[in-house]
Every structure is written in structure tokens, then in C-alpha cells.
């Protein structure tokens, strides 16, 4: 840092702080144990770069902004790169991408170099490696290290199947190929499944695991990790210098047998480049490898030479980064919530953090063993992950940042709500509050009854249900049908109109199909399909109540576990009383739908994503199932069609694209329901 007189200013202090933090993170990263996710590192690095740009007097050649990474750890032999391995500048949004485009086009215009063409590649979330071939033979592989000197990981890289040991005919004398070593998501998941089975902590993410795998002293361990490699750049080349563009280089790499990713595209306009970035931001989970952005490079090597590089990154390339899906935050506490079945679920109370497109303040920790396996402790810094529409999860603690005196968390022995004992049966992963009158269980049970998945009573959300139970107006689900608007008016936040609306929504629910009532009762293991089967077989609640255990077990589509659970439920006196009370309050218990629908979708699997005009989500799936079709939650090779509504899920769309599954809009869906086959425009037979 430049010599300063007297007390450091605020900005001097911040710059010093940032430099210290970034250096420490660099050391940890290159030792294979990153302490913060990439996205956060980028933010710190950017803050430091901006501060240094605004305060040139604080410039320092040793600042981490001038370095690509930290010095290589000493456990592997050092390798000096003949051509330095550079890093990339980042564009966080469209504006920054366009600003970069302007800098590039202006410089090329000034040099009268002709129009620019961009090549877009996926930004693989792995680690950069340089592989050296001499006379076509694999001789050495090295990590990037600090960009100038890396580590010798020849023995490890030699185990990667995708990396050829001998290049195709005509390879130059020296040919250094750079690219990314990565761990396929499927390999990562399989590895974690093994860890789980062995009761060992799981690996945090594919990138760190790939890095750790490459730094194994015993290369036979690397070999078991199914690592992959994508080549994207040349280093030192002796014996060939006539490449015009990177597209030519990619063709040549393929010809010599190096793996080249199939998603490389070139564009003449920055709008198209941005379109490519947006498309991949939506479909980022479609490939079997993790990506965290798109790398955009100027295609012509002559143009690249004109543009040159700064000390750390080329001016002819930029990384368009996707918003991070992992962040670190503090785990304030671990609490337990009680569900309608009494299941006690531990959950993380987090210092709120913006991740994966929303602010996350809580995340489930599933059960006692999960907390123990992850070894997360109140006070820890933890990695929180939220990918796409998947619910947020705590991946694990950042052990390097664990405060002193943290204690392993232990499951409470009594219910936080009713103070009765919590019990965990032998061989059961879950712990339960066994008090069926526990207010949490009652509230959750009634909220479930009113939910969209069951009786779909509009305006009767969890908050209102809690007030109804608290005030003693409702003790079981049947009591809802005895409520008056006068009762509802006594609750906080309700006025004349809103109270009347809730009462008429409850009134409407008296005419729901029997299957919805069965689902609403919360019978263990009974899902929508088995509830339909039960309703169809017995046609009324009286029929079900009169059925013998054998009658129930004999229904097609109802297995022994469900049959036992149904029998047990209706053998219980309290449950029978609630059912009788429902009838007394005028709830119809004999409406069976779908009995006369044509079974024209039998054998078809139709996935629905988003809201299809004219249907609620449940109605759309019910329309499919009512006609004998299946409606699974995800797209696979077996999917007959994907129905795409408003707010469709990006991952489902990308998967359907990838597998060539026909996509239907609302009109196409109607056609399918009516005719039992795909509309001709959807590519149906
Ligand atoms: S080119 C001089 N292309 O991103 C340009 N890098 O943030 C060198 N990366 O160090 C890099 N995918 O580890 C390039 N298609 C791609 C990439 C890619 C991932 C990584 C690479 C690099 C880092 C920079």
C-alpha cells in the first residue's frame, strides 16, 4: 500500500481489510478448502478493484487484484507455465456485458480491424488445468496455481478417462491444452450416496470435490472419482502457428481427440450473446456438470492480439456470471417445528441471505441424523444453497470459520409447543410429538385440510387457522363448517367482507369430491391416487366405514401399507366422530368424480409445469389422472408430453428440450384431453 501520513482513512482501512480477506481466501482456495463460495469472493474482489480504481494512490503491486490466485501449495512439485494462465474479468449483468462490448468494438474500430465475432462457451465450475503434450504424448498436467507457477498433478490427470494419453496423428511438437476438470453431477451424487450409506459427512459441491480429488497423493483415488475434462484454450504451441480463430482451434482440438463441449456457439451481435446467456441462466441445471456462467471470447486470434491483456485477464474475454446459488451466512439457531403427524423437524434459523433469487432466513435440516452428519452448530458460518425451484438447504458448516466454544446440537427431549415428551422409535429417522392434542399438530392438521392439496378453502391459510385454534373456535376440521361470519369477525385482521368471504369459501367446500375429503383428513401414506381409488371403489364415506380390512387391501393400486393405515384411521373413535360431525355439518361425503371420464390417456405420462389457463395445478393433474394417464413431477425419457403453463419451470423446459419431449400449450392440452393423443402440431404420431 502507498505510504500514508497519519491515521488511515476509512477507505484505506477497508482496502487493507479486503486485501487481507482475499489473500486468506486465496490460500484456502488453492489448498483445496475454500472458505467462501465463488459468488461472494467475486463481490469482495470487485469491491477491492473498484476502490483501487477510485483511489490510485492506494495502488500496490502485491494487491490480490494483480494476482490470479495464491501461491501454489508445496505438497506437489511446482510447474512454471510457459505461457501464464490468466483469469477472466466478470460481467454481473447485461449492462456490464454491453459496456465490455463497447470497449472491444471501440478498440477494434480504432485499429480498423473489421467487425467482431464472439464465441460463447459455458463457464464450467471446476478447476483450470494445463495439459502438455510433446510429439503427441501426454507428458505433464499442472494446476493454475498463481497463474505463473502451478502444481504438478500429472499422475492424477492421467487417470481421467476423457484426457487422451496420445493425441491423434499430426500433433505439433509441443501442444499445451488448457481446460476445466470437473466432476459430473451424477458422479457427485453417487459419491455422496456412498458417504451417506457409510454415515460419513457428505461432500459440499462438485467443484470442491473435483479439486480435492485432483490433489490426492494417491492417484488411484482420483481414478475412482469419474472426473471429466473440457478443453477451451491453448497454452504453449510449438510447430503450428496458423490458427485464425478459436472456432478453428476447437475443430483442431476435437480432431486430435481432446474433449470439446458441444454447446459452443458464435454470434455477431451482443444482443444474441446476451440471449445465449439468458437461455443458459434458465437452463443451468440441464447438463450433467455445473456451470456458473457463460464465457464470451473474441473469436479472431488477430483481434485478440490487438486487444491484449491486463496483468491478470485478457481484454478479449469476459465471464458473464449467473447469480450465485450458494452463499455463506450465520446459523443463528436450530429450532424444531411440529407437523400435523407430530413429526418434529429441526430447521435452521439463519441470518437472512440473498441466494438463488430470494432471501432465505430458514431452511429445513430434516431430522436428527442429518444435523449430526452435517455437524452444523448454532453460531457456525454455514453454506446455504438454493438452486432453481428446489427448496433451500444448509449444505454444511465452514469449519475453518467455526467460532470457539460451539457445541454440537442435541435434539430436544420435549415438544417445544405442548411440552409433552418427544419420541424416536428404533430404526426410525424421525422424532415425534405423540400428543395428538398438541396445538401445533391440531393447527397443521386443519391447515392441511383447508389447503389447495385437499379441500382448497380460499382465505383459510395457516395464520387464520392458528387464530381459530387459539381462540378455541375450532378444535377439529369439522368445526370449520360450524363457523359463522360473526365468529370470524372476532379474529384480528378480519372485516365484514373478508369474514363473509371465508364463510362462503367454507360453504363451497361442502361440495368437494370424496377423494379431497380423504386427503384432507391426513391419513398417513394416502396420496391423491390412492384416495381416488378408495373413493371410486366405495363411492361414499359410509361405504368406506363399512368396508372390511380385506375389502380395502383388495383395491387395485392400494398397497398393504396404505390399506393398514386406512383401516387403522377409521378404526379410531375420534376419527370416526370427526367424520360423523362432517356429515352432520352438511359436508357431502359421496361425490365421486371421474367415474364416467373416457380412459383415453391410459399409458401416457403427461407432466404439467406452471399454471395452465382454465385449470388450477391440481385440476390439471386430476384431468390427466381421471382419464387414466400418469402425471409425474419431473420430465424423463418416458414423458409423453410436457404441458407448459404460465410461470413454467425452467429446468423442466430445458429437460424437455434436451430429450425432445413434445410441449403443449393450453390449447394443445385441451386437444390431448379430448382426443387422447397429441395435437398434430406437437409432433404427435
Ligand atoms: S477461458 C484467458 N473458458 O473460469 C482465459 N475459462 O474465472 C482463460 N472457466 O480460470 C480461461 N469455463 O477455470 C475459460 N469456457 C471457459 C471456462 C473457463 C470455466 C474457468 C477457468 C478460469 C476461470 C476464470
XYZ file of C-alpha atoms and ligand atoms in Angstrom:
709
model
C 0.000 0.000 0.000
C 1.241 3.544 -0.703
C 2.876 5.322 2.194
C 0.181 7.229 4.089
C 0.655 10.008 6.559
C -1.011 9.737 9.935
C -4.192 7.811 10.715
C -5.513 5.569 7.911
C -8.676 6.858 6.313
C -11.811 4.747 6.220
C -11.134 3.744 2.632
C -7.505 2.828 3.423
C -8.724 0.618 6.214
C -11.342 -1.052 4.027
C -8.808 -1.680 1.240
C -6.401 -3.230 3.733
C -9.185 -5.372 5.150
C -10.275 -6.543 1.701
C -6.708 -7.394 0.717
C -6.229 -9.435 3.869
C -9.537 -11.261 3.427
C -8.952 -12.013 -0.245
C -5.402 -13.252 0.382
C -6.643 -15.583 3.107
C -9.431 -16.870 0.863
C -6.919 -17.400 -1.946
C -4.661 -19.501 0.247
C -7.607 -21.615 1.432
C -8.948 -21.984 -2.115
C -5.694 -23.242 -3.549
C -5.200 -25.582 -0.626
C -8.459 -27.224 -1.776
C -10.561 -25.959 1.144
C -12.379 -22.812 0.036
C -13.816 -20.788 2.883
C -16.428 -18.862 0.910
C -18.438 -19.581 -2.228
C -17.203 -18.157 -5.524
C -20.001 -15.608 -5.781
C -19.002 -13.958 -2.527
C -15.314 -13.983 -3.431
C -16.219 -12.192 -6.653
C -18.099 -9.495 -4.739
C -15.142 -8.836 -2.425
C -12.679 -8.823 -5.340
C -14.877 -6.398 -7.204
C -15.187 -4.065 -4.233
C -11.396 -4.005 -3.915
C -10.850 -3.408 -7.628
C -13.365 -0.544 -7.619
C -11.766 1.024 -4.543
C -8.302 0.790 -6.092
C -9.554 2.299 -9.347
C -11.145 5.200 -7.464
C -8.047 5.735 -5.292
C -4.938 5.253 -7.443
C -2.823 6.498 -4.522
C -3.586 3.226 -2.728
C -2.158 1.124 -5.571
C 0.053 -1.778 -4.563
C 1.662 -4.321 -6.882
C 1.225 -7.007 -4.248
C -2.551 -6.480 -4.044
C -4.577 -9.664 -4.661
C -6.226 -7.802 -7.574
C -2.988 -8.297 -9.519
C -2.774 -11.970 -8.771
C -4.725 -14.731 -10.388
C -4.638 -16.919 -7.291
C -2.490 -17.725 -4.307
C 0.929 -19.294 -4.444
C 0.639 -22.991 -5.090
C 0.746 -25.201 -2.007
C 4.035 -27.006 -1.607
C 2.901 -30.607 -1.437
C 3.088 -31.088 -5.218
C 6.076 -30.189 -7.402
C 5.927 -26.699 -8.874
C 5.465 -26.266 -12.616
C 6.238 -22.942 -14.265
C 3.738 -22.244 -17.036
C 5.449 -21.410 -20.329
C 2.510 -19.098 -21.063
C 0.833 -17.666 -17.922
C -2.637 -18.972 -17.136
C -4.817 -15.914 -16.869
C -8.083 -15.291 -15.122
C -11.221 -13.661 -16.506
C -12.983 -10.406 -15.749
C -16.643 -10.766 -14.804
C -19.855 -9.178 -16.071
C -22.598 -9.464 -13.466
C -25.441 -8.218 -15.672
C -26.428 -7.132 -19.157
C -25.147 -3.576 -18.608
C -21.654 -4.779 -17.780
C -21.675 -7.123 -20.750
C -22.668 -4.269 -23.060
C -20.013 -1.978 -21.575
C -17.394 -4.636 -22.336
C -18.744 -4.998 -25.875
C -18.379 -1.245 -26.335
C -14.769 -1.295 -25.165
C -13.989 -4.183 -27.537
C -15.731 -2.702 -30.584
C -14.244 0.758 -29.993
C -10.702 -0.639 -29.800
C -11.206 -2.770 -32.921
C -12.778 0.164 -34.791
C -9.833 2.370 -33.912
C -7.486 -0.274 -35.283
C -9.748 -0.651 -38.364
C -9.680 -4.372 -37.645
C -13.100 -5.261 -39.064
C -16.286 -6.446 -37.293
C -16.100 -8.549 -34.163
C -17.441 -12.073 -33.807
C -17.963 -13.582 -30.374
C -17.672 -17.180 -29.320
C -19.788 -18.191 -26.321
C -18.806 -21.135 -24.158
C -20.286 -22.416 -20.950
C -18.334 -21.465 -17.856
C -17.642 -24.810 -16.246
C -17.485 -24.803 -12.480
C -14.410 -26.906 -11.979
C -10.746 -26.091 -11.899
C -8.407 -24.916 -14.603
C -5.692 -27.338 -15.694
C -2.953 -27.161 -18.284
C -2.050 -30.402 -20.065
C 1.167 -30.631 -22.015
C 1.696 -32.974 -24.953
C 5.088 -33.428 -26.617
C 5.126 -35.083 -30.039
C 1.574 -36.163 -29.356
C 2.310 -37.795 -25.966
C 0.832 -36.684 -22.640
C 3.804 -35.540 -20.557
C 2.539 -33.260 -17.802
C -0.505 -31.699 -16.221
C -0.472 -28.738 -13.870
C -2.969 -26.679 -11.899
C -3.198 -22.953 -12.454
C -1.683 -22.035 -9.085
C -0.935 -18.308 -9.105
C -1.128 -18.209 -12.901
C 2.639 -18.298 -13.292
C 3.521 -21.395 -11.258
C 1.110 -24.262 -10.649
C 1.320 -27.732 -9.166
C 2.269 -30.922 -10.927
C -0.817 -33.159 -10.974
C 0.312 -35.373 -13.879
C -0.384 -38.679 -12.131
C -3.887 -37.575 -11.164
C -4.889 -36.112 -14.526
C -3.558 -39.240 -16.241
C -6.416 -41.164 -14.585
C -9.121 -39.020 -16.244
C -10.684 -41.077 -18.999
C -11.562 -38.101 -21.174
C -7.917 -36.963 -21.333
C -6.129 -38.857 -24.122
C -2.660 -40.204 -23.371
C -1.755 -39.919 -27.045
C -3.081 -37.291 -29.461
C -4.313 -38.047 -32.966
C -1.939 -38.023 -35.929
C -0.178 -34.802 -36.890
C 0.011 -33.298 -33.395
C 2.548 -30.447 -33.107
C 5.866 -30.850 -31.318
C 4.594 -29.079 -28.203
C 0.880 -28.729 -27.625
C -0.385 -27.376 -24.341
C -4.140 -27.653 -23.867
C -5.974 -25.775 -21.156
C -9.378 -26.527 -19.871
C -11.527 -27.390 -16.920
C -11.501 -30.561 -14.867
C -14.955 -31.113 -13.379
C -16.957 -33.703 -11.541
C -20.222 -34.721 -13.255
C -23.247 -34.019 -11.047
C -24.260 -37.689 -11.321
C -20.814 -38.802 -10.078
C -21.020 -36.296 -7.231
C -24.484 -37.515 -6.215
C -23.350 -41.142 -6.326
C -20.299 -40.323 -4.207
C -22.494 -38.604 -1.633
C -24.928 -41.515 -1.597
C -21.957 -43.734 -0.657
C -20.884 -41.271 2.026
C -24.400 -41.238 3.454
C -24.581 -45.023 3.475
C -21.267 -45.112 5.330
C -22.519 -42.496 7.823
C -19.807 -40.073 6.673
C -20.273 -36.334 6.079
C -21.216 -35.500 2.548
C -19.113 -33.549 0.081
C -20.096 -29.930 -0.272
C -20.226 -29.428 -4.037
C -18.850 -30.960 -7.255
C -16.231 -28.238 -7.754
C -14.562 -28.579 -4.353
C -14.765 -32.342 -4.653
C -13.111 -32.278 -8.079
C -10.355 -30.047 -6.660
C -9.848 -32.351 -3.693
C -9.830 -35.403 -5.969
C -7.089 -33.919 -8.136
C -4.911 -33.208 -5.146
C -4.926 -36.789 -3.905
C -1.406 -38.067 -3.323
C -2.770 -41.491 -4.227
C -3.873 -41.200 -7.860
C -5.921 -44.405 -7.615
C -8.403 -42.386 -5.517
C -8.604 -39.761 -8.271
C -9.311 -42.583 -10.730
C -12.419 -43.620 -8.780
C -13.915 -40.156 -8.926
C -15.118 -40.201 -12.568
C -13.750 -36.720 -13.308
C -14.348 -35.122 -16.698
C -12.477 -32.541 -18.746
C -13.445 -29.856 -21.283
C -10.702 -28.157 -23.287
C -11.137 -24.466 -24.146
C -7.769 -22.822 -24.702
C -4.214 -23.348 -25.950
C -1.060 -22.593 -23.985
C 2.385 -23.086 -25.467
C 2.331 -24.489 -29.005
C 5.485 -25.293 -30.973
C 5.210 -26.471 -34.554
C 1.962 -24.789 -35.580
C 1.047 -21.122 -35.605
C -1.528 -20.745 -38.332
C -4.743 -20.714 -36.288
C -7.040 -17.909 -37.323
C -9.810 -18.198 -34.820
C -10.895 -20.093 -31.760
C -13.508 -21.975 -33.793
C -10.651 -23.358 -35.876
C -8.791 -24.228 -32.674
C -11.827 -26.104 -31.329
C -12.086 -28.146 -34.536
C -8.407 -28.964 -34.294
C -8.683 -29.941 -30.613
C -11.521 -32.315 -31.492
C -9.546 -33.763 -34.374
C -6.664 -34.556 -32.044
C -9.028 -36.292 -29.619
C -9.374 -33.623 -26.918
C -12.890 -33.313 -25.399
C -14.641 -30.169 -26.672
C -18.000 -29.211 -25.190
C -20.951 -29.370 -27.574
C -22.590 -26.083 -26.524
C -20.122 -23.647 -28.132
C -21.865 -21.037 -30.320
C -20.690 -17.936 -32.191
C -22.613 -14.672 -32.622
C -22.118 -11.363 -34.411
C -24.188 -9.220 -32.067
C -24.043 -8.647 -28.325
C -27.843 -8.993 -28.158
C -27.548 -12.553 -29.401
C -24.719 -13.156 -26.948
C -26.970 -11.933 -24.160
C -29.786 -14.156 -25.433
C -27.443 -17.154 -25.154
C -26.506 -16.126 -21.591
C -30.172 -15.792 -20.539
C -31.066 -19.116 -22.087
C -28.334 -20.865 -20.126
C -29.131 -18.991 -16.942
C -32.583 -20.594 -17.121
C -31.295 -23.987 -18.174
C -28.196 -24.057 -15.992
C -29.138 -27.332 -14.329
C -29.875 -29.249 -17.508
C -26.318 -30.542 -18.131
C -24.642 -33.208 -16.008
C -21.942 -30.717 -14.992
C -22.196 -27.491 -13.035
C -21.862 -24.177 -14.801
C -21.757 -20.764 -13.171
C -21.891 -18.545 -16.220
C -21.017 -18.127 -19.871
C -17.543 -17.180 -21.127
C -17.592 -14.830 -24.090
C -14.434 -14.567 -26.175
C -13.482 -12.624 -29.281
C -13.169 -15.314 -31.951
C -10.421 -13.928 -34.211
C -6.916 -14.503 -32.837
C -5.737 -11.420 -34.737
C -8.367 -9.360 -32.905
C -7.278 -10.884 -29.610
C -3.686 -9.824 -30.206
C -4.863 -6.264 -30.931
C -6.903 -6.114 -27.731
C -4.190 -7.593 -25.483
C -4.430 -8.262 -21.758
C -4.126 -6.568 -18.389
C -1.826 -8.093 -15.782
C -4.448 -10.641 -14.748
C -7.007 -11.082 -17.521
C -7.346 -10.773 -21.283
C -9.367 -7.835 -22.630
C -10.786 -10.111 -25.331
C -12.806 -12.305 -22.983
C -15.305 -11.882 -20.186
C -17.248 -14.195 -17.897
C -20.991 -13.498 -17.682
C -21.686 -14.786 -14.195
C -25.026 -16.230 -13.083
C -26.324 -15.159 -9.680
C -24.786 -17.373 -7.009
C -26.722 -20.382 -5.749
C -24.532 -20.778 -2.705
C -23.769 -18.232 -0.002
C -22.365 -18.376 3.483
C -24.302 -16.981 6.387
C -24.546 -17.428 10.114
C -26.608 -20.194 11.646
C -28.274 -18.314 14.488
C -30.033 -21.280 15.982
C -31.605 -24.653 15.346
C -35.289 -24.944 16.258
C -37.863 -27.700 15.922
C -41.279 -27.480 14.280
C -44.129 -29.933 14.803
C -46.143 -31.070 11.806
C -49.656 -32.489 11.623
C -48.445 -36.055 12.120
C -46.447 -34.922 15.139
C -43.165 -35.192 13.289
C -40.590 -32.914 14.883
C -38.447 -31.370 12.157
C -35.309 -29.432 13.038
C -34.759 -26.290 10.998
C -32.019 -23.728 10.686
C -32.690 -20.149 11.723
C -30.317 -18.184 9.522
C -29.031 -14.663 9.310
C -31.145 -13.842 6.201
C -29.144 -14.142 2.996
C -29.991 -13.493 -0.673
C -29.324 -16.696 -2.573
C -30.730 -18.354 -5.688
C -33.024 -15.382 -6.371
C -34.665 -14.918 -2.958
C -33.909 -14.108 0.663
C -33.571 -17.189 2.800
C -33.998 -16.983 6.580
C -34.887 -20.570 7.363
C -34.037 -23.969 5.951
C -35.070 -27.450 6.934
C -32.499 -29.776 8.477
C -34.815 -32.802 8.021
C -34.064 -34.903 11.097
C -31.727 -35.578 13.980
C -29.244 -37.647 11.975
C -28.942 -35.017 9.262
C -27.941 -32.408 11.826
C -25.399 -34.809 13.305
C -23.979 -35.864 9.925
C -23.628 -32.292 8.750
C -22.324 -31.299 12.186
C -23.849 -27.842 11.974
C -23.846 -25.965 15.249
C -25.588 -22.773 16.337
C -23.108 -19.942 15.785
C -21.448 -21.642 12.788
C -20.963 -19.992 9.444
C -22.789 -22.309 7.060
C -23.097 -22.698 3.302
C -26.682 -22.221 2.168
C -27.703 -23.483 -1.241
C -30.818 -22.682 -3.223
C -30.798 -23.980 -6.764
C -33.679 -23.153 -9.105
C -37.048 -24.081 -7.650
C -35.510 -26.510 -5.184
C -36.106 -25.663 -1.508
C -33.161 -24.017 0.248
C -30.797 -26.233 2.203
C -27.900 -25.918 4.586
C -25.064 -27.750 2.868
C -22.658 -27.763 5.795
C -20.525 -25.656 8.102
C -17.441 -23.713 7.070
C -15.169 -25.465 9.553
C -12.329 -23.014 9.023
C -14.607 -20.244 10.300
C -16.088 -22.132 13.282
C -16.156 -19.879 16.368
C -14.669 -21.205 19.585
C -16.954 -22.859 22.116
C -19.653 -24.036 19.708
C -21.435 -27.144 20.918
C -22.900 -29.977 18.862
C -26.662 -29.563 18.766
C -28.819 -32.095 20.540
C -32.448 -32.861 19.809
C -34.830 -31.509 22.485
C -36.471 -34.147 24.639
C -39.822 -32.368 24.937
C -42.159 -30.738 22.423
C -41.460 -27.001 22.131
C -45.220 -26.357 21.892
C -47.032 -28.673 24.316
C -44.017 -29.794 26.389
C -45.008 -33.441 26.135
C -42.225 -35.925 25.505
C -40.682 -36.259 22.037
C -40.097 -39.867 20.981
C -37.943 -41.500 18.346
C -38.696 -45.127 17.603
C -35.967 -47.644 16.995
C -34.929 -47.739 13.354
C -36.933 -44.570 12.666
C -35.128 -41.487 11.364
C -37.865 -39.227 12.689
C -38.800 -37.972 16.113
C -42.438 -37.365 17.072
C -44.579 -35.421 19.489
C -47.051 -38.139 20.421
C -49.665 -35.840 21.950
C -52.470 -35.786 19.367
C -53.927 -32.688 21.041
C -50.638 -30.781 20.676
C -51.760 -27.352 19.379
C -49.133 -27.455 16.624
C -50.449 -30.777 15.358
C -54.056 -29.573 15.504
C -53.246 -26.345 13.648
C -51.190 -28.096 10.989
C -53.871 -30.749 10.530
C -56.588 -28.158 9.985
C -54.371 -26.030 7.731
C -53.699 -29.153 5.650
C -57.446 -29.886 5.410
C -58.064 -26.351 4.105
C -55.049 -26.339 1.765
C -55.111 -26.455 -2.021
C -53.936 -30.058 -1.959
C -57.101 -31.046 -0.079
C -60.348 -29.040 0.385
C -58.967 -25.872 -1.215
C -60.736 -23.350 1.053
C -59.696 -19.919 -0.133
C -58.722 -17.401 2.522
C -58.178 -20.052 5.168
C -54.405 -20.001 5.413
C -52.188 -21.100 8.262
C -52.329 -17.731 10.034
C -56.131 -17.750 10.215
C -56.202 -21.388 11.273
C -53.796 -20.639 14.126
C -56.107 -17.834 15.318
C -59.160 -20.087 15.077
C -57.484 -22.802 17.160
C -56.023 -20.314 19.641
C -59.404 -18.728 20.229
C -60.981 -22.136 20.813
C -63.468 -21.694 17.940
C -62.120 -24.749 16.146
C -60.861 -27.984 17.654
C -61.106 -30.305 14.663
C -61.656 -29.976 10.923
C -65.420 -30.444 11.200
C -65.716 -27.346 13.412
C -64.824 -25.204 10.390
C -68.274 -25.934 8.971
C -69.967 -24.665 12.132
C -68.310 -21.238 11.925
C -70.333 -18.091 11.313
C -69.111 -14.805 9.873
C -69.676 -13.386 13.338
C -67.073 -15.862 14.704
C -64.566 -14.946 12.013
C -65.095 -11.244 12.663
C -63.699 -11.695 16.151
C -60.315 -12.613 14.644
C -57.630 -10.000 14.169
C -57.409 -8.576 10.654
C -60.917 -9.556 9.544
C -63.641 -7.139 8.481
C -67.213 -7.703 7.287
C -66.348 -8.580 3.695
C -63.311 -10.776 4.384
C -65.234 -12.685 7.065
C -68.186 -13.288 4.716
C -65.766 -14.423 2.004
C -64.179 -17.042 4.236
C -67.571 -18.352 5.281
C -68.743 -18.675 1.688
C -65.454 -20.409 0.745
C -66.071 -22.887 3.584
C -69.649 -23.300 2.391
C -68.473 -24.110 -1.133
C -66.116 -26.750 0.245
C -69.133 -28.763 1.410
C -69.395 -29.978 -2.184
C -65.856 -31.245 -2.666
C -65.209 -34.728 -4.055
C -64.834 -37.529 -1.521
C -61.169 -38.043 -2.510
C -60.389 -34.460 -1.410
C -62.061 -35.054 1.948
C -59.992 -38.230 2.395
C -56.795 -36.362 1.596
C -57.837 -33.560 3.955
C -58.209 -35.989 6.849
C -54.474 -36.576 6.658
C -54.480 -40.378 6.632
C -50.842 -41.485 6.701
C -49.479 -42.673 3.311
C -52.749 -41.899 1.475
C -51.892 -39.793 -1.573
C -54.194 -38.419 -4.287
C -54.058 -41.558 -6.430
C -54.914 -43.957 -3.615
C -57.598 -41.562 -2.303
C -59.215 -41.627 -5.765
C -59.012 -45.400 -5.833
C -60.666 -45.635 -2.421
C -63.440 -43.204 -3.380
C -64.062 -44.912 -6.707
C -64.263 -48.353 -5.117
C -66.660 -47.478 -2.257
C -68.457 -44.424 -3.710
C -69.131 -42.870 -0.282
C -67.719 -42.394 3.211
C -70.386 -44.774 4.549
C -69.108 -47.390 2.119
C -65.555 -46.910 3.381
C -66.609 -47.032 7.036
C -68.450 -50.288 6.375
C -65.562 -51.881 4.446
C -63.522 -54.697 5.953
C -59.710 -54.538 6.044
C -59.684 -57.194 3.298
C -62.012 -55.131 1.079
C -59.616 -52.179 1.381
C -56.476 -54.251 0.856
C -58.057 -55.758 -2.256
C -58.271 -52.452 -4.157
C -56.053 -52.174 -7.185
C -53.409 -49.504 -6.565
C -53.592 -49.689 -2.770
C -50.641 -51.479 -1.230
C -50.540 -53.145 2.193
C -49.050 -50.092 3.976
C -51.817 -47.778 2.776
C -54.511 -50.391 3.453
C -53.288 -50.836 7.006
C -53.107 -47.103 7.572
C -56.655 -46.538 6.225
C -58.062 -49.349 8.350
C -56.306 -48.038 11.437
C -57.502 -44.481 10.788
C -61.159 -45.421 10.547
C -60.945 -47.805 13.497
C -60.068 -44.823 15.691
C -63.053 -43.486 17.605
C -62.029 -39.849 17.491
C -61.534 -40.008 13.739
C -64.944 -41.656 13.244
C -66.506 -38.941 15.348
C -64.946 -36.202 13.203
C -66.234 -37.896 10.060
C -69.743 -38.159 11.524
C -69.574 -34.498 12.506
C -68.562 -33.517 8.957
C -71.703 -35.229 7.676
C -73.846 -33.520 10.307
C -72.490 -30.128 9.238
C -73.652 -30.814 5.689
C -70.359 -31.830 4.094
C -71.111 -34.145 1.155
C -69.269 -37.409 1.581
C -70.469 -39.142 -1.563
C -69.210 -37.111 -4.525
C -67.040 -39.286 -6.733
C -65.533 -37.651 -9.787
C -64.100 -39.034 -12.923
C -66.217 -42.156 -12.857
C -67.535 -41.535 -16.357
C -64.494 -39.940 -18.000
C -63.002 -41.698 -21.026
C -59.780 -43.511 -20.097
C -58.087 -42.138 -23.218
C -54.768 -41.199 -21.567
C -54.007 -44.694 -20.247
C -50.315 -45.434 -20.780
C -49.350 -41.766 -21.213
C -47.199 -39.768 -18.807
C -48.033 -36.079 -19.022
C -46.028 -33.617 -16.914
C -47.516 -30.209 -16.082
C -45.389 -27.130 -15.392
C -46.755 -23.699 -14.466
C -50.423 -22.773 -14.416
C -52.423 -23.797 -17.459
C -55.172 -21.354 -18.288
C -58.536 -22.617 -17.040
C -57.046 -25.090 -14.557
C -55.536 -24.953 -11.102
C -52.420 -27.063 -10.809
C -54.371 -29.850 -9.111
C -57.196 -29.695 -11.631
C -54.739 -30.130 -14.489
C -53.176 -33.240 -12.933
C -56.625 -34.525 -11.921
C -57.799 -34.145 -15.533
C -54.897 -36.327 -16.659
C -55.245 -38.938 -13.941
C -59.039 -39.012 -14.267
C -58.500 -40.158 -17.861
C -56.159 -42.955 -16.837
C -52.891 -41.108 -17.504
C -49.966 -40.539 -15.176
C -48.720 -37.102 -14.210
C -45.245 -37.390 -12.717
C -43.462 -34.418 -11.159
C -40.453 -34.451 -13.474
C -39.595 -34.857 -17.131
C -37.822 -38.034 -18.236
C -37.335 -40.134 -21.342
C -40.695 -41.744 -20.611
C -42.620 -38.455 -20.620
C -45.227 -38.351 -23.422
C -45.715 -34.568 -23.267
C -44.939 -31.515 -21.164
C -47.877 -29.137 -20.626
C -46.440 -25.632 -20.333
C -48.456 -23.033 -18.417
C -47.689 -19.599 -17.089
C -44.630 -19.462 -14.818
C -43.315 -22.758 -16.219
C -40.223 -24.227 -14.518
C -37.023 -23.600 -16.451
C -35.454 -26.933 -15.578
C -38.468 -28.894 -16.838
C -38.428 -26.910 -20.076
C -34.718 -27.446 -20.579
C -35.050 -31.166 -19.874
C -37.942 -31.474 -22.352
C -35.876 -29.641 -24.982
C -32.939 -31.906 -24.336
C -34.978 -35.107 -24.587
C -37.187 -33.916 -27.435
C -40.369 -34.277 -25.349
C -43.335 -32.554 -27.130
C -44.522 -29.387 -25.393
C -48.191 -28.378 -25.240
C -49.807 -25.014 -24.545
C -53.321 -24.687 -23.075
C -54.915 -25.412 -26.472
C -52.719 -28.464 -27.014
C -53.639 -29.720 -23.565
C -57.375 -29.449 -24.338
C -56.789 -31.355 -27.564
C -54.927 -34.081 -25.678
C -57.695 -34.412 -23.063
C -60.393 -34.571 -25.698
C -58.661 -36.898 -28.139
C -56.234 -38.928 -26.076
C -53.427 -38.040 -28.454
C -51.037 -35.188 -29.143
C -52.188 -32.427 -31.492
C -50.531 -32.832 -34.913
C -48.530 -29.598 -34.423
C -46.804 -31.013 -31.319
C -45.086 -33.697 -33.301
C -47.538 -36.416 -32.247
C -47.818 -39.541 -34.361
S -11.007 -19.312 -20.621
C -7.623 -16.452 -20.645
N -13.194 -20.721 -20.830
O -13.111 -19.701 -15.329
C -8.888 -17.167 -20.480
N -12.285 -20.350 -18.669
O -12.930 -17.179 -13.904
C -8.744 -18.366 -19.657
N -13.542 -21.441 -16.871
O -9.656 -19.776 -14.803
C -9.983 -19.008 -19.266
N -15.059 -22.372 -18.139
O -11.007 -22.011 -14.619
C -12.281 -20.203 -20.000
N -15.102 -21.995 -21.159
C -14.192 -21.473 -20.342
C -14.232 -21.689 -18.936
C -13.264 -21.088 -18.147
C -14.617 -22.229 -16.906
C -12.850 -21.042 -15.641
C -11.362 -21.186 -15.692
C -10.855 -19.804 -15.465
C -11.967 -19.192 -14.685
C -11.939 -17.703 -14.727
